[in-house]
Coordinates of C-alpha atoms in Angstrom, one line a residue:
M1 CA 37.7 -14.5 -0.3
F2 CA 34.0 -16.0 1.3
N3 CA 30.7 -14.9 -0.3
I4 CA 27.4 -14.9 1.1
T5 CA 24.3 -13.8 -0.8
T6 CA 21.9 -11.5 0.7
A7 CA 19.6 -8.9 -0.4
A8 CA 19.1 -4.9 -0.3
T9 CA 15.6 -3.2 -0.8
L10 CA 14.9 -0.5 -3.2
G11 CA 11.5 0.6 -2.8
I12 CA 9.2 -2.6 -2.9
T13 CA 11.8 -4.6 -5.2
A14 CA 15.0 -6.1 -4.0
T15 CA 18.5 -6.2 -5.6
P16 CA 21.2 -9.2 -4.8
V17 CA 24.2 -8.2 -2.6
T18 CA 27.1 -10.1 -2.3
V19 CA 28.9 -10.3 1.3
E20 CA 32.7 -10.8 1.1
A21 CA 34.7 -11.4 3.7
D22 CA 38.5 -11.6 4.1
V23 CA 40.6 -12.4 7.4
S24 CA 44.4 -11.1 7.2
F25 CA 47.4 -10.9 9.7
G26 CA 47.6 -7.6 11.6
L27 CA 46.1 -5.8 14.6
N28 CA 42.7 -6.9 15.5
A29 CA 40.4 -4.9 13.5
F30 CA 36.7 -5.3 12.3
C31 CA 35.6 -3.3 9.2
I32 CA 32.6 -3.1 7.2
V33 CA 32.8 -1.6 4.1
G34 CA 30.2 -0.9 1.0
L35 CA 28.0 2.0 1.7
P36 CA 26.4 0.6 5.0
D37 CA 24.3 2.5 7.2
T38 CA 24.5 3.4 10.8
A39 CA 22.5 0.2 11.6
V40 CA 24.8 -2.1 9.5
K41 CA 27.9 -0.2 11.1
E42 CA 26.4 -1.1 14.5
A43 CA 26.3 -4.6 13.5
R44 CA 29.9 -5.2 14.4
D45 CA 29.4 -5.5 18.0
R46 CA 26.3 -7.7 17.7
I47 CA 28.0 -10.3 15.4
R48 CA 31.0 -10.2 17.3
A49 CA 28.8 -11.1 20.5
A50 CA 26.7 -13.3 18.6
I51 CA 29.5 -15.5 17.0
K52 CA 31.1 -16.0 20.6
N53 CA 27.8 -17.0 22.4
S54 CA 27.0 -19.3 19.6
G55 CA 30.2 -21.0 20.6
Y56 CA 32.5 -20.3 17.7
S57 CA 36.0 -18.4 18.0
F58 CA 36.2 -14.7 16.5
P59 CA 38.9 -14.8 14.2
R60 CA 42.0 -12.9 15.2
G61 CA 43.6 -10.2 12.8
R62 CA 42.2 -7.8 10.5
V63 CA 38.6 -8.7 9.7
T64 CA 37.2 -6.8 6.3
V65 CA 33.6 -7.3 5.0
N66 CA 32.8 -5.8 2.0
L67 CA 29.0 -5.5 0.8
A68 CA 28.8 -5.3 -2.9
P69 CA 27.8 -3.7 -5.1
A70 CA 29.3 -0.5 -3.2
D71 CA 26.8 1.8 -5.2
V72 CA 23.7 0.3 -3.6
R73 CA 23.0 1.6 0.0
K74 CA 22.7 -1.0 2.8
Q75 CA 20.5 0.0 5.7
G76 CA 18.6 -1.9 8.2
P77 CA 20.1 -5.2 10.5
L78 CA 19.1 -7.8 7.9
Y79 CA 23.2 -8.1 7.1
D80 CA 23.9 -9.2 10.5
L81 CA 23.3 -13.1 9.7
P82 CA 25.0 -13.2 6.4
I83 CA 28.1 -11.3 7.5
A84 CA 28.4 -13.6 10.6
L85 CA 27.9 -16.6 8.0
S86 CA 30.8 -15.1 5.6
I87 CA 33.2 -14.4 8.5
L88 CA 32.6 -18.4 10.1
L89 CA 32.8 -19.5 6.4
A90 CA 36.1 -17.6 6.3
T91 CA 37.5 -19.7 9.4
G92 CA 36.1 -22.5 8.0
E93 CA 33.4 -23.7 10.0
F94 CA 31.5 -25.0 7.1
S95 CA 32.2 -25.7 3.3
R96 CA 31.3 -23.1 0.3
S97 CA 29.2 -26.0 -1.3
S98 CA 26.5 -25.6 1.4
I99 CA 25.4 -22.1 0.6
D100 CA 25.2 -22.5 -3.3
S101 CA 22.1 -20.9 -4.7
C102 CA 21.2 -19.9 -1.0
V103 CA 20.0 -16.1 0.3
F104 CA 20.6 -15.3 4.0
L105 CA 19.2 -12.4 6.0
G106 CA 18.2 -11.9 9.5
E107 CA 19.2 -9.8 12.5
L108 CA 21.5 -11.3 15.2
A109 CA 20.8 -11.0 19.1
L110 CA 23.6 -10.7 21.3
D111 CA 22.9 -14.5 22.4
G112 CA 22.9 -15.6 18.8
S113 CA 19.1 -15.7 18.2
V114 CA 17.6 -14.4 14.9
R115 CA 15.1 -12.0 14.9
A116 CA 12.4 -10.6 12.4
V117 CA 13.6 -8.1 9.7
Q118 CA 11.9 -5.7 7.3
G119 CA 11.4 -6.4 3.5
T120 CA 11.9 -10.5 3.8
L121 CA 9.1 -10.7 0.9
T122 CA 10.7 -8.4 -1.4
A123 CA 14.0 -10.3 -0.7
A124 CA 12.0 -13.8 -1.6
I125 CA 10.7 -12.4 -4.8
M126 CA 14.1 -11.6 -6.1
A127 CA 15.3 -15.0 -4.9
K128 CA 12.7 -16.7 -7.2
S129 CA 13.3 -14.4 -10.1
R130 CA 17.0 -15.1 -10.3
K131 CA 16.3 -18.8 -9.8
L132 CA 17.9 -19.1 -6.6
G133 CA 17.0 -22.4 -4.9
S134 CA 16.8 -21.5 -1.0
I135 CA 16.4 -18.5 1.1
F136 CA 17.1 -18.7 5.1
V137 CA 15.1 -16.1 7.0
P138 CA 14.2 -15.5 10.6
T139 CA 11.7 -17.9 12.0
G140 CA 9.1 -14.8 12.4
N141 CA 9.3 -14.1 8.6
T142 CA 8.8 -17.6 7.4
Q143 CA 4.9 -17.0 6.5
E144 CA 5.8 -13.7 4.8
A145 CA 8.8 -15.8 2.4
T146 CA 6.7 -18.7 1.7
A147 CA 3.5 -16.7 0.4
I148 CA 5.1 -16.2 -3.0
G149 CA 5.6 -20.2 -3.8
G150 CA 7.7 -21.6 -5.9
L151 CA 11.0 -21.2 -3.4
E152 CA 12.4 -23.5 -0.7
V153 CA 12.1 -21.1 2.5
F154 CA 13.9 -22.1 5.9
G155 CA 13.2 -20.7 9.2
V156 CA 16.2 -19.5 11.3
D157 CA 16.1 -19.1 15.0
A158 CA 19.8 -19.1 16.0
L159 CA 23.2 -19.0 14.4
Q160 CA 24.2 -22.2 16.1
T161 CA 21.2 -23.8 14.6
L162 CA 22.0 -22.5 10.7
V163 CA 25.5 -23.3 10.9
D164 CA 24.9 -26.7 12.5
H165 CA 22.2 -27.2 9.3
L166 CA 25.0 -26.0 6.8
K167 CA 27.9 -28.5 8.3
G168 CA 25.1 -31.1 8.0
V169 CA 25.2 -32.0 11.7
Q170 CA 21.3 -31.2 12.0
S171 CA 19.0 -30.4 9.3
I172 CA 16.1 -27.3 9.7
G173 CA 13.3 -28.5 7.8
P174 CA 11.6 -26.6 5.0
A175 CA 8.7 -24.1 6.3
T176 CA 5.3 -24.9 4.8
K177 CA 2.8 -22.4 4.2
V178 CA -0.1 -21.9 6.5
A179 CA -3.9 -20.8 5.2
F180 CA -4.7 -17.5 7.2
T181 CA -8.5 -17.0 7.3
T182 CA -9.8 -13.4 6.2
P183 CA -10.7 -11.0 9.1
T184 CA -14.4 -10.4 9.1
Q185 CA -15.2 -6.7 8.5
T186 CA -16.6 -4.6 11.8
S187 CA -18.3 -1.9 10.0
D188 CA -21.6 -3.0 7.8
F189 CA -24.1 -1.1 5.8
C190 CA -26.9 -2.2 7.5
A191 CA -26.2 -0.6 10.7
I192 CA -26.7 2.6 8.7
K193 CA -30.3 4.1 8.3
G194 CA -31.0 5.9 5.5
Q195 CA -28.7 7.7 3.1
E196 CA -29.5 5.8 -0.1
G197 CA -27.9 8.2 -2.1
A198 CA -24.7 8.3 -0.4
K199 CA -24.7 4.4 -0.3
R200 CA -25.3 4.1 -4.2
A201 CA -22.3 6.8 -4.6
L202 CA -20.0 4.3 -2.1
E203 CA -21.1 1.4 -4.3
I204 CA -20.2 2.9 -7.4
A205 CA -16.6 4.1 -6.1
A206 CA -15.9 0.6 -4.8
A207 CA -16.9 -1.0 -8.2
G208 CA -14.9 1.2 -10.1
G209 CA -11.9 2.4 -7.7
H210 CA -13.4 6.1 -8.0
N211 CA -12.4 9.0 -5.6
I212 CA -15.3 10.0 -3.6
L213 CA -15.8 13.1 -1.2
L214 CA -18.9 13.4 1.2
K215 CA -20.1 16.4 2.3
G216 CA -22.8 17.1 5.2
P217 CA -23.5 18.5 8.5
P218 CA -21.9 16.8 11.9
G219 CA -24.0 13.7 12.7
A220 CA -25.1 12.8 9.2
G221 CA -22.9 9.7 9.2
K222 CA -20.2 10.8 7.0
T223 CA -17.5 8.9 9.0
L224 CA -19.4 5.8 9.5
L225 CA -20.3 5.7 5.8
A226 CA -16.5 6.2 4.5
R227 CA -15.6 3.4 7.3
S228 CA -18.1 1.0 6.1
L229 CA -16.5 1.3 2.5
P230 CA -14.0 -1.5 3.0
S231 CA -16.7 -4.2 3.6
I232 CA -18.0 -3.7 0.4
L233 CA -14.8 -4.2 -1.6
P234 CA -13.8 -7.1 -3.3
A235 CA -11.1 -9.4 -1.6
L236 CA -7.6 -8.8 -3.0
S237 CA -6.7 -10.9 -5.8
H238 CA -3.2 -12.7 -5.6
E239 CA -1.1 -10.3 -7.4
E240 CA -2.4 -7.2 -5.7
S241 CA -2.1 -9.2 -2.3
I242 CA 1.5 -9.5 -3.1
E243 CA 2.0 -5.8 -3.6
V244 CA 0.1 -4.5 -0.5
T245 CA 2.0 -7.3 1.5
A246 CA 5.7 -6.0 0.0
I247 CA 4.8 -2.6 0.8
A248 CA 3.7 -3.6 4.7
S249 CA 7.0 -5.7 5.1
V250 CA 9.4 -2.8 4.0
A251 CA 7.6 -0.4 6.1
G252 CA 7.4 -2.5 9.2
T253 CA 3.6 -2.7 9.5
L254 CA 3.2 -6.4 8.8
P255 CA 2.8 -8.4 11.9
T256 CA 5.4 -11.1 12.9
G257 CA 4.4 -14.5 11.7
Q258 CA 1.8 -13.2 9.1
G259 CA 1.8 -14.5 5.4
L260 CA 0.0 -12.5 2.7
V261 CA -2.4 -9.6 3.5
Q262 CA -5.5 -10.8 3.1
V263 CA -7.8 -7.6 3.5
R264 CA -7.5 -4.3 1.9
P265 CA -6.0 -1.4 3.7
F266 CA -7.7 1.1 5.4
R267 CA -5.7 4.1 6.3
S268 CA -7.2 7.3 7.8
P269 CA -4.3 9.7 9.0
H270 CA -5.1 12.5 11.3
H271 CA -5.5 16.0 9.9
S272 CA -2.2 17.0 11.5
S273 CA -0.2 14.6 9.2
S274 CA 2.8 16.0 7.3
A275 CA 3.7 15.8 3.6
V276 CA 6.6 13.3 4.5
S277 CA 3.9 11.4 6.5
L278 CA 1.1 11.1 3.7
V279 CA 3.2 10.9 0.6
G280 CA 6.6 9.3 2.0
G281 CA 10.3 10.6 2.5
G282 CA 13.0 10.8 4.7
T283 CA 16.8 10.8 4.2
W284 CA 16.4 7.0 3.2
P285 CA 12.6 7.2 1.6
R286 CA 10.1 5.4 3.3
P287 CA 6.3 4.8 2.1
G288 CA 3.7 7.2 3.5
E289 CA 0.1 6.9 3.8
V290 CA -0.7 6.8 0.4
S291 CA 1.4 3.8 0.0
L292 CA 0.1 2.0 2.9
A293 CA -3.2 2.6 1.3
H294 CA -2.4 0.8 -2.1
R295 CA -5.0 -1.1 -3.5
G296 CA -7.4 -0.2 -0.4
V297 CA -8.9 3.3 0.9
L298 CA -7.2 6.4 2.2
F299 CA -9.8 8.1 4.2
L300 CA -9.3 12.1 5.1
D301 CA -11.8 13.1 7.7
E302 CA -12.3 16.8 8.1
L303 CA -10.4 17.6 4.9
P304 CA -10.3 21.1 5.4
E305 CA -8.3 20.8 8.4
F306 CA -5.6 19.1 6.8
S307 CA -2.9 21.9 5.6
R308 CA -3.4 22.9 2.2
Y309 CA 0.5 22.4 1.4
V310 CA -0.1 18.8 2.7
L311 CA -2.9 18.1 0.4
E312 CA -1.5 19.4 -2.6
H313 CA 1.1 16.6 -2.4
L314 CA -1.7 14.2 -3.1
R315 CA -2.3 15.6 -6.5
Q316 CA 0.4 13.6 -8.5
P317 CA -0.1 10.3 -7.0
L318 CA -3.9 10.4 -7.6
E319 CA -3.0 10.8 -11.2
D320 CA 0.1 8.8 -11.6
G321 CA -0.7 5.9 -9.3
N322 CA 3.1 6.0 -7.5
V323 CA 5.2 8.3 -5.7
T324 CA 8.6 9.1 -6.9
I325 CA 11.1 10.4 -4.2
S326 CA 14.4 11.8 -5.3
R327 CA 17.0 11.9 -3.0
A328 CA 21.0 12.5 -3.3
V329 CA 21.7 8.7 -3.0
G330 CA 18.9 8.2 -5.6
S331 CA 15.5 7.7 -6.9
I332 CA 12.9 5.5 -5.0
Q333 CA 9.2 4.7 -6.6
F334 CA 6.8 3.5 -4.1
P335 CA 3.1 2.5 -5.6
A336 CA 0.0 4.3 -4.4
R337 CA -3.1 3.5 -6.6
F338 CA -5.7 4.1 -3.9
L339 CA -9.2 4.8 -3.6
L340 CA -9.4 8.4 -1.9
A341 CA -12.4 9.0 0.5
A342 CA -12.8 12.4 2.2
A343 CA -15.2 14.0 4.4
M344 CA -15.8 17.5 5.4
N345 CA -18.5 19.8 6.7
P346 CA -20.1 22.4 4.4
C347 CA -18.7 25.3 6.6
P348 CA -17.3 26.0 9.8
C349 CA -19.8 25.5 12.1
G350 CA -21.3 22.5 10.0
H351 CA -25.0 23.4 9.7
L352 CA -25.0 25.1 6.5
T353 CA -27.2 22.4 4.6
N354 CA -28.8 21.2 7.8
P355 CA -32.8 21.8 7.8
H356 CA -33.0 21.3 11.5
K357 CA -30.2 23.8 12.6
Q358 CA -29.2 27.5 11.9
C359 CA -25.8 28.1 10.3
T360 CA -23.8 30.9 12.4
C361 CA -21.1 31.1 9.7
T362 CA -20.8 34.5 7.5
L363 CA -20.6 34.3 3.7
N364 CA -16.9 35.3 3.8
Q365 CA -16.2 32.3 6.6
I366 CA -18.2 29.8 4.2
A367 CA -16.0 30.9 1.2
K368 CA -12.7 30.7 3.2
Y369 CA -13.4 27.5 4.6
Q370 CA -14.5 25.9 1.1
K371 CA -11.6 27.6 -0.6
K372 CA -9.3 25.6 1.7
I373 CA -9.6 22.5 -0.7
S374 CA -8.0 23.8 -3.9
G375 CA -10.1 23.6 -7.5
P376 CA -7.0 21.1 -8.7
L377 CA -7.6 18.7 -5.9
L378 CA -11.4 18.8 -6.0
D379 CA -11.4 18.0 -9.7
R380 CA -9.4 14.8 -8.7
F381 CA -12.7 13.7 -6.9
D382 CA -14.7 11.5 -9.4
L383 CA -17.8 11.5 -6.9
V384 CA -18.8 14.4 -4.9
I385 CA -21.8 13.7 -2.5
E386 CA -24.0 15.6 -0.4
V387 CA -24.8 13.7 2.9
P388 CA -27.8 15.2 4.4
A389 CA -29.0 14.8 8.2
V390 CA -30.9 11.8 8.7
E391 CA -34.4 12.2 8.6
H392 CA -36.4 11.3 12.0
D393 CA -38.6 8.5 10.6
K394 CA -36.0 6.5 9.1
L395 CA -33.9 6.5 12.2
L396 CA -37.0 5.4 14.1
S397 CA -37.9 2.7 11.2
N398 CA -37.6 -0.9 12.1
Q399 CA -36.8 -1.6 8.5
K400 CA -33.4 -2.9 8.0
P401 CA -31.2 -1.5 5.4
E402 CA -29.2 -3.5 2.7
S403 CA -26.3 -5.3 4.0
S404 CA -22.5 -4.9 3.1
D405 CA -22.6 -8.5 1.4
A406 CA -25.7 -7.7 -0.9
I407 CA -23.9 -4.8 -2.0
R408 CA -20.4 -6.6 -2.3
D409 CA -22.0 -9.0 -4.7
R410 CA -22.9 -6.5 -7.1
V411 CA -19.4 -4.8 -6.7
E412 CA -17.9 -7.7 -7.5
M413 CA -19.8 -8.8 -10.6
A414 CA -18.9 -5.1 -12.0
R415 CA -15.4 -6.1 -11.0
T416 CA -15.8 -9.3 -13.0
R417 CA -16.7 -7.2 -16.3
Q418 CA -14.0 -4.9 -15.8
H419 CA -11.6 -7.8 -15.2
E420 CA -12.8 -9.2 -18.4
R421 CA -12.4 -6.1 -20.4
L422 CA -8.9 -4.9 -18.7
T423 CA -6.8 -7.9 -18.3
E424 CA -4.6 -7.5 -21.3
L425 CA -3.9 -4.2 -20.2
R426 CA -3.0 -5.2 -16.8
L427 CA -5.0 -2.9 -15.2
F428 CA -7.9 -3.8 -12.2
T429 CA -10.5 -1.0 -12.4
N430 CA -12.0 1.7 -14.9
S431 CA -10.5 4.4 -12.8
E432 CA -7.1 3.2 -14.0
L433 CA -7.9 3.9 -17.8
S434 CA -6.0 6.3 -19.7
S435 CA -7.7 8.5 -22.4
S436 CA -6.6 6.8 -25.5
Q437 CA -8.1 3.1 -23.6
L438 CA -11.3 4.9 -22.5
D439 CA -11.8 6.2 -26.2
E440 CA -11.2 2.5 -27.4
L441 CA -12.7 0.4 -24.7
C442 CA -15.8 3.2 -23.9
P443 CA -16.8 4.7 -27.2
L444 CA -19.6 7.5 -26.9
T445 CA -23.2 7.4 -28.7
S446 CA -24.1 10.3 -30.4
E447 CA -26.6 11.1 -27.4
N448 CA -23.8 11.2 -25.1
K449 CA -21.6 13.2 -26.7
S450 CA -24.4 15.8 -26.9
L451 CA -24.9 15.7 -23.3
L452 CA -21.3 15.9 -22.3
E453 CA -21.3 19.0 -24.8
V454 CA -24.0 20.5 -22.8
A455 CA -21.7 20.0 -19.8
L456 CA -18.7 21.3 -21.4
R457 CA -20.5 24.4 -22.6
S458 CA -22.1 25.6 -19.3
N459 CA -18.6 25.2 -17.6
R460 CA -19.6 22.3 -15.6
L461 CA -16.4 20.3 -16.5
S462 CA -12.9 20.2 -17.1
A463 CA -10.9 18.1 -19.1
R464 CA -10.1 16.1 -16.6
G465 CA -13.8 16.1 -15.4
F466 CA -14.8 14.9 -18.9
M467 CA -12.5 12.0 -18.8
R468 CA -13.5 11.1 -14.9
V469 CA -17.3 11.4 -15.8
R470 CA -17.0 9.0 -18.5
K471 CA -15.0 6.3 -16.3
V472 CA -17.6 6.6 -13.6
A473 CA -20.5 6.1 -16.6
R474 CA -18.6 3.0 -17.6
T475 CA -18.7 1.6 -14.0
I476 CA -22.4 2.4 -13.6
A477 CA -22.9 0.5 -16.8
D478 CA -20.9 -2.5 -15.4
L479 CA -23.3 -2.2 -12.3
A480 CA -26.4 -2.7 -14.3
G481 CA -24.7 -5.3 -16.5
S482 CA -24.6 -3.3 -19.6
D483 CA -21.9 -3.6 -22.6
E484 CA -22.7 -0.2 -23.5
I485 CA -23.0 3.4 -21.7
A486 CA -26.5 4.4 -21.8
L487 CA -27.7 7.9 -21.7
E488 CA -29.0 7.1 -18.2
H489 CA -25.7 6.0 -17.0
L490 CA -23.9 9.2 -18.2
A491 CA -26.4 11.5 -16.6
E492 CA -26.0 9.8 -13.2
A493 CA -22.3 10.2 -13.6
L494 CA -22.5 13.7 -14.5
Q495 CA -24.9 14.6 -11.5
Y496 CA -21.9 13.4 -9.1
R497 CA -20.0 16.2 -10.3
E498 CA -22.5 19.0 -9.8
Q499 CA -20.5 20.5 -6.5
V500 CA -17.1 20.2 -8.1
R501 CA -15.7 23.8 -8.3
L502 CA -13.8 24.9 -11.0
D503 CA -11.5 27.6 -10.2

């Protein structure tokens, strides 16, 4: 029996898979067992052609390949290379000692060249955690694999090149990590005139990772404000970057040749998106938009135009920070800790709050339009902001608005304060605090309790809203450089809940 180690991706983690090959006498046959999917079963013809076109002989007789453990489903073409190696090992092309503590993955072309595959980063993380010394990946995936460090990575461009390396004929040099420059943001707050109130709310949202809803007439700048939000977010930490890159690698959205993702994701799905595309799913679960936006921004423009059924699927990820998708073959969990930013008009025509244009909607139409957003979903927004039409004098003003760089400096200062407070809890922002953690780290003064009691008695706050107001107040205090939540911080947080409908 001849074994090669590879990996199977489960969510954004990987588990080791042993590829066993056996060549026996009998009629010519090539069988792959061990719960393979269609792509793995189709590998038989690719592997046979790749071996022959690389100058080797495909063994005669019955060739049986087992992918163990058999209870883990194997999907994708990444098993082509390890299966081919296990067969060549069985025919004596190279020695068993040359593959000790090594992991192999890659798709084979018919000519024997090796193509890039998905999930390389998760396989590299698995190899490092299990103290395996080396990983052999397609050349297009080397920067992805070298990003984690502490693991010897070899880039393979062809099956013959790899076999020559294993035989000691011609060595492949270890891949080196290449430094990637952080792309510059194209949108900047200095391009947006007026809307100081909305900019302040977005600064708070960015500092604490709070969900925000922008409401206002067409042309007020809601979409531009939301699309400029990434420009004031701090850079990804190394831990966050690995999480984001792992999701992109599994989803197949990571460009070939790229290492760790350096910028926070910004996802803006169309309002016709299905529930599966938004939260993930499929016969074998794949990450959806909420996971692709992990540690970044999920922007839903024209929020009421989304199906209410689809929007209700956001409620669980917004609370838990992850998505669990259960299928007959098992359950897969994807992280989904994102900042939800949404924009909507106040009515179907959009001019209900526009002082310069007359609204043409009936009261019934307005109520029906606003009811498209359920109360429970609306209650999950920490900040709900009215974005008015821009005043003409501000549009004509030559005064340059504050830049994103200046705002980001304040956001980073607030994030630093949060990091010092939350690092032992392995949390990143105030929005992730639980009720008990909030009570311990952010106690209320008697004045603060009195103000919150008034809000609760007037039915302005739900139990969830009560917690979210306290988190926002903590973020406002961090922006102000204050260790304590002052009364003015709490009052400002409460005003951002004025438009939350409790029904």
